[in-house]
PDB file of C-alpha atoms in Angstrom:
ATOM      1  CA  ALA D   1       5.302 -17.300   0.210  1.00 64.00           C
ATOM      2  CA  GLN D   2       2.930 -14.757  -1.197  1.00 77.00           C
ATOM      3  CA  SER D   3       3.463 -12.733  -4.321  1.00 87.00           C
ATOM      4  CA  VAL D   4       1.390 -10.552  -6.581  1.00 93.00           C
ATOM      5  CA  THR D   5       1.855  -9.997 -10.295  1.00 95.00           C
ATOM      6  CA  GLN D   6       0.201  -7.153 -12.127  1.00 96.00           C
ATOM      7  CA  LEU D   7       0.437  -7.597 -15.873  1.00 92.00           C
ATOM      8  CA  GLY D   8       0.913  -4.345 -17.686  1.00 91.00           C
ATOM      9  CA  SER D   9       2.599  -1.463 -15.911  1.00 93.00           C
ATOM     10  CA  HIS D  10       0.723   0.981 -18.154  1.00 96.00           C
ATOM     11  CA  VAL D  11      -2.784   0.619 -19.553  1.00 97.00           C
ATOM     12  CA  SER D  12      -4.535   3.146 -21.787  1.00 97.00           C
ATOM     13  CA  VAL D  13      -8.243   3.129 -22.518  1.00 97.00           C
ATOM     14  CA  SER D  14     -10.612   5.516 -24.222  1.00 97.00           C
ATOM     15  CA  GLU D  15     -13.199   7.323 -22.166  1.00 97.00           C
ATOM     16  CA  GLY D  16     -16.287   5.110 -22.006  1.00 97.00           C
ATOM     17  CA  ALA D  17     -14.376   1.919 -22.760  1.00 98.00           C
ATOM     18  CA  LEU D  18     -13.993  -1.120 -20.533  1.00 98.00           C
ATOM     19  CA  VAL D  19     -11.241  -0.994 -17.951  1.00 98.00           C
ATOM     20  CA  LEU D  20      -9.467  -4.287 -17.202  1.00 98.00           C
ATOM     21  CA  LEU D  21      -6.488  -4.377 -14.850  1.00 98.00           C
ATOM     22  CA  ARG D  22      -4.951  -7.771 -14.230  1.00 97.00           C
ATOM     23  CA  CYS D  23      -3.751  -9.253 -10.964  1.00 96.00           C
ATOM     24  CA  ASN D  24      -2.491 -12.762 -10.286  1.00 95.00           C
ATOM     25  CA  TYR D  25      -1.383 -13.971  -6.911  1.00 92.00           C
ATOM     26  CA  SER D  26       0.404 -16.877  -5.357  1.00 88.00           C
ATOM     27  CA  SER D  27      -0.480 -17.948  -1.868  1.00 78.00           C
ATOM     28  CA  SER D  28      -0.144 -21.097   0.173  1.00 71.00           C
ATOM     29  CA  VAL D  29      -3.393 -20.443   2.019  1.00 73.00           C
ATOM     30  CA  PRO D  30      -6.720 -18.886   1.032  1.00 74.00           C
ATOM     31  CA  PRO D  31      -5.832 -15.242   0.608  1.00 82.00           C
ATOM     32  CA  TYR D  32      -7.528 -12.002   1.272  1.00 89.00           C
ATOM     33  CA  LEU D  33      -7.137  -9.713  -1.733  1.00 92.00           C
ATOM     34  CA  PHE D  34      -7.324  -5.960  -2.102  1.00 95.00           C
ATOM     35  CA  TRP D  35      -7.276  -3.325  -4.808  1.00 97.00           C
ATOM     36  CA  TYR D  36      -6.058   0.173  -3.968  1.00 97.00           C
ATOM     37  CA  VAL D  37      -6.001   3.331  -6.070  1.00 97.00           C
ATOM     38  CA  GLN D  38      -3.444   6.112  -5.828  1.00 95.00           C
ATOM     39  CA  TYR D  39      -4.213   9.490  -7.330  1.00 94.00           C
ATOM     40  CA  PRO D  40      -1.316  11.856  -8.026  1.00 89.00           C
ATOM     41  CA  ASN D  41       0.364  13.184  -4.883  1.00 85.00           C
ATOM     42  CA  GLN D  42      -1.940  11.205  -2.616  1.00 89.00           C
ATOM     43  CA  GLY D  43      -1.846   8.097  -0.474  1.00 91.00           C
ATOM     44  CA  LEU D  44      -3.483   4.787  -1.302  1.00 95.00           C
ATOM     45  CA  GLN D  45      -7.256   4.480  -1.063  1.00 95.00           C
ATOM     46  CA  LEU D  46      -9.069   1.152  -0.803  1.00 96.00           C
ATOM     47  CA  LEU D  47     -11.197   0.330  -3.860  1.00 97.00           C
ATOM     48  CA  LEU D  48     -12.438  -3.095  -2.818  1.00 95.00           C
ATOM     49  CA  LYS D  49     -11.496  -6.254  -0.974  1.00 93.00           C
ATOM     50  CA  TYR D  50     -12.125  -9.984  -1.237  1.00 91.00           C
ATOM     51  CA  THR D  51     -12.583 -11.738   2.076  1.00 85.00           C
ATOM     52  CA  SER D  52     -13.969 -15.121   0.945  1.00 79.00           C
ATOM     53  CA  ALA D  53     -17.626 -14.172   1.265  1.00 76.00           C
ATOM     54  CA  ALA D  54     -18.440 -13.694  -2.430  1.00 84.00           C
ATOM     55  CA  THR D  55     -16.260 -14.158  -5.473  1.00 88.00           C
ATOM     56  CA  LEU D  56     -17.565 -11.056  -7.248  1.00 94.00           C
ATOM     57  CA  VAL D  57     -16.729  -8.000  -5.214  1.00 94.00           C
ATOM     58  CA  LYS D  58     -18.103  -4.541  -5.863  1.00 95.00           C
ATOM     59  CA  GLY D  59     -16.148  -1.499  -4.820  1.00 95.00           C
ATOM     60  CA  ILE D  60     -16.270   2.244  -4.989  1.00 95.00           C
ATOM     61  CA  ASN D  61     -16.506   4.357  -8.159  1.00 94.00           C
ATOM     62  CA  GLY D  62     -18.110   1.551 -10.185  1.00 96.00           C
ATOM     63  CA  PHE D  63     -15.187  -0.863  -9.962  1.00 97.00           C
ATOM     64  CA  GLU D  64     -15.540  -4.561  -9.335  1.00 97.00           C
ATOM     65  CA  ALA D  65     -13.272  -7.588  -9.200  1.00 97.00           C
ATOM     66  CA  GLU D  66     -13.785 -11.312  -9.467  1.00 94.00           C
ATOM     67  CA  PHE D  67     -11.840 -13.856  -7.445  1.00 93.00           C
ATOM     68  CA  LYS D  68     -11.025 -16.931  -9.520  1.00 92.00           C
ATOM     69  CA  LYS D  69      -9.284 -19.544  -7.446  1.00 89.00           C
ATOM     70  CA  SER D  70      -8.575 -21.866 -10.392  1.00 89.00           C
ATOM     71  CA  GLU D  71      -6.761 -19.060 -12.187  1.00 92.00           C
ATOM     72  CA  THR D  72      -5.310 -17.474  -9.027  1.00 92.00           C
ATOM     73  CA  SER D  73      -6.562 -14.167 -10.357  1.00 94.00           C
ATOM     74  CA  PHE D  74      -8.332 -11.108  -9.025  1.00 95.00           C
ATOM     75  CA  HIS D  75      -8.751  -8.818 -12.027  1.00 97.00           C
ATOM     76  CA  LEU D  76     -10.242  -5.343 -11.637  1.00 98.00           C
ATOM     77  CA  THR D  77     -12.864  -4.108 -14.095  1.00 98.00           C
ATOM     78  CA  LYS D  78     -15.065  -1.124 -14.764  1.00 98.00           C
ATOM     79  CA  PRO D  79     -17.573  -1.109 -17.633  1.00 97.00           C
ATOM     80  CA  SER D  80     -17.050   2.502 -18.684  1.00 97.00           C
ATOM     81  CA  ALA D  81     -13.913   4.519 -17.982  1.00 97.00           C
ATOM     82  CA  HIS D  82     -14.105   8.113 -16.814  1.00 97.00           C
ATOM     83  CA  MET D  83     -11.368  10.697 -17.031  1.00 96.00           C
ATOM     84  CA  SER D  84     -11.291  10.757 -13.252  1.00 96.00           C
ATOM     85  CA  ASP D  85     -10.216   7.085 -13.198  1.00 97.00           C
ATOM     86  CA  ALA D  86      -6.713   8.009 -14.350  1.00 97.00           C
ATOM     87  CA  ALA D  87      -4.487   6.888 -11.496  1.00 97.00           C
ATOM     88  CA  GLU D  88      -2.123   4.149 -10.309  1.00 96.00           C
ATOM     89  CA  TYR D  89      -3.759   0.911  -9.188  1.00 97.00           C
ATOM     90  CA  PHE D  90      -2.241  -1.620  -6.824  1.00 97.00           C
ATOM     91  CA  CYS D  91      -3.280  -5.179  -6.071  1.00 96.00           C
ATOM     92  CA  ALA D  92      -2.324  -6.601  -2.674  1.00 94.00           C
ATOM     93  CA  VAL D  93      -2.595  -9.957  -0.909  1.00 91.00           C
ATOM     94  CA  SER D  94      -2.692 -10.840   2.753  1.00 87.00           C
ATOM     95  CA  GLU D  95      -2.558 -14.292   4.302  1.00 76.00           C
ATOM     96  CA  GLY D  96      -3.428 -12.900   7.678  1.00 75.00           C
ATOM     97  CA  GLY D  97      -1.189 -13.712  10.571  1.00 73.00           C
ATOM     98  CA  PRO D  98      -0.975 -11.425  13.573  1.00 71.00           C
ATOM     99  CA  GLY D  99       0.899  -8.720  11.707  1.00 71.00           C
ATOM    100  CA  ASN D 100      -1.529  -8.585   8.781  1.00 76.00           C
ATOM    101  CA  GLN D 101       1.327  -8.144   6.321  1.00 84.00           C
ATOM    102  CA  PHE D 102       0.364  -7.088   2.837  1.00 89.00           C
ATOM    103  CA  TYR D 103       2.267  -7.925  -0.321  1.00 91.00           C
ATOM    104  CA  PHE D 104       1.758  -5.445  -3.132  1.00 93.00           C
ATOM    105  CA  GLY D 105       2.049  -5.740  -6.874  1.00 94.00           C
ATOM    106  CA  THR D 106       4.182  -3.292  -8.782  1.00 95.00           C
ATOM    107  CA  GLY D 107       1.194  -1.253  -9.867  1.00 95.00           C
ATOM    108  CA  THR D 108      -0.599  -0.381 -13.100  1.00 97.00           C
ATOM    109  CA  SER D 109      -0.838   3.186 -14.300  1.00 96.00           C
ATOM    110  CA  LEU D 110      -4.178   3.814 -16.022  1.00 97.00           C
ATOM    111  CA  THR D 111      -4.466   6.539 -18.627  1.00 97.00           C
ATOM    112  CA  VAL D 112      -7.905   7.535 -19.917  1.00 97.00           C
ATOM    113  CA  ILE D 113      -7.933   9.066 -23.378  1.00 97.00           C
ATOM    114  CA  PRO D 114     -10.687  11.587 -24.094  1.00 95.00           C
TER     115      PRO D 114
ATOM    116  CA  ASP A   1      -8.993  15.843   9.912  1.00 59.00           C
ATOM    117  CA  ALA A   2      -7.120  12.988   8.308  1.00 69.00           C
ATOM    118  CA  ASP A   3      -7.029   9.696  10.201  1.00 93.00           C
ATOM    119  CA  VAL A   4      -3.372   8.997   9.344  1.00 96.00           C
ATOM    120  CA  THR A   5      -0.983  11.925   9.122  1.00 96.00           C
ATOM    121  CA  GLN A   6       2.657  12.067   8.144  1.00 97.00           C
ATOM    122  CA  THR A   7       5.242  14.775   8.730  1.00 97.00           C
ATOM    123  CA  PRO A   8       7.036  16.192   6.908  1.00 97.00           C
ATOM    124  CA  ARG A   9       5.304  15.856   3.533  1.00 96.00           C
ATOM    125  CA  ASN A  10       8.459  16.705   1.637  1.00 97.00           C
ATOM    126  CA  ARG A  11      12.077  16.646   2.739  1.00 97.00           C
ATOM    127  CA  ILE A  12      15.386  17.158   1.014  1.00 97.00           C
ATOM    128  CA  THR A  13      18.459  16.088   2.935  1.00 96.00           C
ATOM    129  CA  LYS A  14      22.114  15.406   2.306  1.00 97.00           C
ATOM    130  CA  THR A  15      23.976  12.130   2.300  1.00 97.00           C
ATOM    131  CA  GLY A  16      25.028  11.091   5.787  1.00 97.00           C
ATOM    132  CA  LYS A  17      22.397  13.088   7.645  1.00 97.00           C
ATOM    133  CA  ARG A  18      20.040  11.532  10.162  1.00 96.00           C
ATOM    134  CA  ILE A  19      16.388  12.050   9.411  1.00 97.00           C
ATOM    135  CA  MET A  20      13.142  11.079  11.087  1.00 98.00           C
ATOM    136  CA  LEU A  21       9.748  10.668   9.475  1.00 98.00           C
ATOM    137  CA  GLU A  22       6.757  10.734  11.756  1.00 98.00           C
ATOM    138  CA  CYS A  23       3.343   9.118  11.553  1.00 98.00           C
ATOM    139  CA  SER A  24       0.312   9.688  13.748  1.00 97.00           C
ATOM    140  CA  GLN A  25      -3.101   8.057  13.624  1.00 97.00           C
ATOM    141  CA  THR A  26      -6.452   8.708  15.226  1.00 96.00           C
ATOM    142  CA  LYS A  27      -8.056   5.427  14.180  1.00 94.00           C
ATOM    143  CA  GLY A  28      -7.163   3.601  17.375  1.00 93.00           C
ATOM    144  CA  HIS A  29      -5.496   0.770  15.454  1.00 93.00           C
ATOM    145  CA  ASP A  30      -2.816  -1.386  17.028  1.00 91.00           C
ATOM    146  CA  ARG A  31      -1.002  -2.316  13.838  1.00 92.00           C
ATOM    147  CA  MET A  32       1.160   0.239  12.066  1.00 95.00           C
ATOM    148  CA  TYR A  33       3.426  -0.062   9.026  1.00 95.00           C
ATOM    149  CA  TRP A  34       6.095   1.806   7.107  1.00 97.00           C
ATOM    150  CA  TYR A  35       6.466   1.283   3.345  1.00 97.00           C
ATOM    151  CA  ARG A  36       8.574   2.820   0.649  1.00 97.00           C
ATOM    152  CA  GLN A  37       7.344   3.254  -2.892  1.00 95.00           C
ATOM    153  CA  ASP A  38       9.683   3.348  -5.865  1.00 94.00           C
ATOM    154  CA  PRO A  39       8.608   3.648  -9.502  1.00 88.00           C
ATOM    155  CA  GLY A  40       8.069   0.225 -11.003  1.00 87.00           C
ATOM    156  CA  LEU A  41       8.588  -1.565  -7.687  1.00 90.00           C
ATOM    157  CA  GLY A  42       5.288  -0.931  -5.935  1.00 91.00           C
ATOM    158  CA  LEU A  43       5.234  -0.700  -2.152  1.00 93.00           C
ATOM    159  CA  ARG A  44       7.729  -2.585  -0.052  1.00 94.00           C
ATOM    160  CA  LEU A  45       7.410  -3.090   3.675  1.00 93.00           C
ATOM    161  CA  ILE A  46      10.175  -1.630   5.845  1.00 96.00           C
ATOM    162  CA  TYR A  47       8.913  -2.276   9.391  1.00 96.00           C
ATOM    163  CA  TYR A  48       5.666  -3.069  11.122  1.00 94.00           C
ATOM    164  CA  SER A  49       4.414  -3.034  14.666  1.00 93.00           C
ATOM    165  CA  PHE A  50       1.643  -4.995  16.368  1.00 86.00           C
ATOM    166  CA  ASP A  51       1.632  -2.727  19.363  1.00 85.00           C
ATOM    167  CA  VAL A  52       3.951  -0.513  21.368  1.00 86.00           C
ATOM    168  CA  LYS A  53       6.090  -3.426  22.538  1.00 88.00           C
ATOM    169  CA  ASP A  54       6.284  -5.346  19.275  1.00 91.00           C
ATOM    170  CA  ILE A  55       8.413  -4.218  16.325  1.00 94.00           C
ATOM    171  CA  ASN A  56       9.141  -6.411  13.316  1.00 93.00           C
ATOM    172  CA  LYS A  57      11.384  -6.092  10.309  1.00 94.00           C
ATOM    173  CA  GLY A  58       9.861  -6.113   6.883  1.00 92.00           C
ATOM    174  CA  GLU A  59      11.293  -6.905   3.491  1.00 89.00           C
ATOM    175  CA  ILE A  60      13.776  -3.990   3.310  1.00 94.00           C
ATOM    176  CA  SER A  61      14.720  -2.887   6.834  1.00 95.00           C
ATOM    177  CA  ASP A  62      18.468  -2.388   6.302  1.00 95.00           C
ATOM    178  CA  GLY A  63      19.433   1.250   6.821  1.00 95.00           C
ATOM    179  CA  TYR A  64      16.219   2.062   8.681  1.00 97.00           C
ATOM    180  CA  SER A  65      15.037   1.971  12.281  1.00 97.00           C
ATOM    181  CA  VAL A  66      11.674   2.636  13.888  1.00 97.00           C
ATOM    182  CA  SER A  67      10.199   3.704  17.189  1.00 96.00           C
ATOM    183  CA  ARG A  68       6.655   3.140  18.424  1.00 96.00           C
ATOM    184  CA  GLN A  69       6.286   5.863  20.995  1.00 90.00           C
ATOM    185  CA  ALA A  70       2.612   5.235  21.658  1.00 93.00           C
ATOM    186  CA  GLN A  71      -0.275   3.389  20.083  1.00 93.00           C
ATOM    187  CA  ALA A  72      -0.884   6.382  17.865  1.00 96.00           C
ATOM    188  CA  LYS A  73       2.699   7.232  16.856  1.00 97.00           C
ATOM    189  CA  PHE A  74       5.212   5.335  14.751  1.00 97.00           C
ATOM    190  CA  SER A  75       8.425   6.987  13.569  1.00 98.00           C
ATOM    191  CA  LEU A  76      10.870   5.913  10.881  1.00 98.00           C
ATOM    192  CA  SER A  77      14.519   6.956  11.077  1.00 98.00           C
ATOM    193  CA  LEU A  78      17.290   6.909   8.544  1.00 97.00           C
ATOM    194  CA  GLU A  79      20.460   6.936  10.644  1.00 92.00           C
ATOM    195  CA  SER A  80      22.740   7.971   7.788  1.00 96.00           C
ATOM    196  CA  ALA A  81      20.807   8.792   4.658  1.00 96.00           C
ATOM    197  CA  ILE A  82      22.072   7.675   1.266  1.00 97.00           C
ATOM    198  CA  PRO A  83      20.843   8.644  -2.214  1.00 97.00           C
ATOM    199  CA  ASN A  84      19.182   5.289  -2.928  1.00 96.00           C
ATOM    200  CA  GLN A  85      16.834   5.972  -0.020  1.00 97.00           C
ATOM    201  CA  THR A  86      15.248   8.665  -2.147  1.00 97.00           C
ATOM    202  CA  ALA A  87      11.640   7.492  -2.379  1.00 97.00           C
ATOM    203  CA  LEU A  88       8.046   8.086  -1.353  1.00 97.00           C
ATOM    204  CA  TYR A  89       7.396   6.787   2.168  1.00 98.00           C
ATOM    205  CA  PHE A  90       3.990   5.745   3.432  1.00 97.00           C
ATOM    206  CA  CYS A  91       2.694   4.974   6.873  1.00 97.00           C
ATOM    207  CA  ALA A  92      -0.344   2.704   7.230  1.00 96.00           C
ATOM    208  CA  THR A  93      -2.513   1.250   9.982  1.00 95.00           C
ATOM    209  CA  SER A  94      -4.859  -1.682  10.321  1.00 92.00           C
ATOM    210  CA  GLU A  95      -7.333  -2.749  12.949  1.00 88.00           C
ATOM    211  CA  ARG A  96      -6.819  -6.504  12.923  1.00 79.00           C
ATOM    212  CA  THR A  97      -5.545  -9.328  10.825  1.00 76.00           C
ATOM    213  CA  LEU A  98      -7.103  -9.654   7.359  1.00 76.00           C
ATOM    214  CA  SER A  99      -8.567  -6.159   7.478  1.00 85.00           C
ATOM    215  CA  GLU A 100      -7.657  -3.386   5.091  1.00 90.00           C
ATOM    216  CA  GLN A 101      -4.782  -1.039   5.703  1.00 93.00           C
ATOM    217  CA  TYR A 102      -5.318   2.723   5.845  1.00 95.00           C
ATOM    218  CA  PHE A 103      -2.612   4.896   4.367  1.00 95.00           C
ATOM    219  CA  GLY A 104      -1.243   8.321   5.151  1.00 96.00           C
ATOM    220  CA  PRO A 105      -0.594  10.887   2.424  1.00 94.00           C
ATOM    221  CA  GLY A 106       3.084  10.028   2.114  1.00 96.00           C
ATOM    222  CA  THR A 107       6.430  11.744   2.618  1.00 97.00           C
ATOM    223  CA  ARG A 108       8.563  12.466  -0.407  1.00 96.00           C
ATOM    224  CA  LEU A 109      12.203  12.159   0.645  1.00 97.00           C
ATOM    225  CA  THR A 110      15.114  13.215  -1.522  1.00 97.00           C
ATOM    226  CA  VAL A 111      18.687  12.441  -0.467  1.00 97.00           C
ATOM    227  CA  THR A 112      21.309  14.413  -2.384  1.00 97.00           C
TER     228      THR A 112
END
């Protein structure tokens, strides 16, 4: 069975500082992994996805994530936080299957301090 | 225009009432999903559909039903709403297995 753990429900960083949001997964098969961002009063928007092509994945808005199989992790990073990065971030895993079911983590709320 | 739309965007209803949330998509995707989001719990899958003839229960289907009226339309019904169904509801679509899901803007439902 798949599951996703996001460590830290709330993360605060100063503007210009490194952003690191943690995601660990459990999966019985090679997973596909996704990071989504949710801005206030909006739906979820895809940031990036890992589909087994390359372990370091670059996404939109300067975010990237590295797939580490040995650590079952897919942490999200950004070198320099902007005020506009303040949002809720969700990690999700899919093992495929015809229904393409996703399993989401509980989310991490990112606050950027000016 | 948005690819995935949801109506209504906000709804307040009373305990025991029947309510329907609607989702439409212009992406041409076969797979559609309904999730609910609760603070601290992330998104949990209620129902999903491969196509018009295929409906499947998700993690938390009790108290909910769905209808796939056409490839582009997927409705979620609460037959008799209760207060713990107060949540943010999202519809999503995907093109094929292992591809990303595309989300609507959400419906905020309050059951009093």
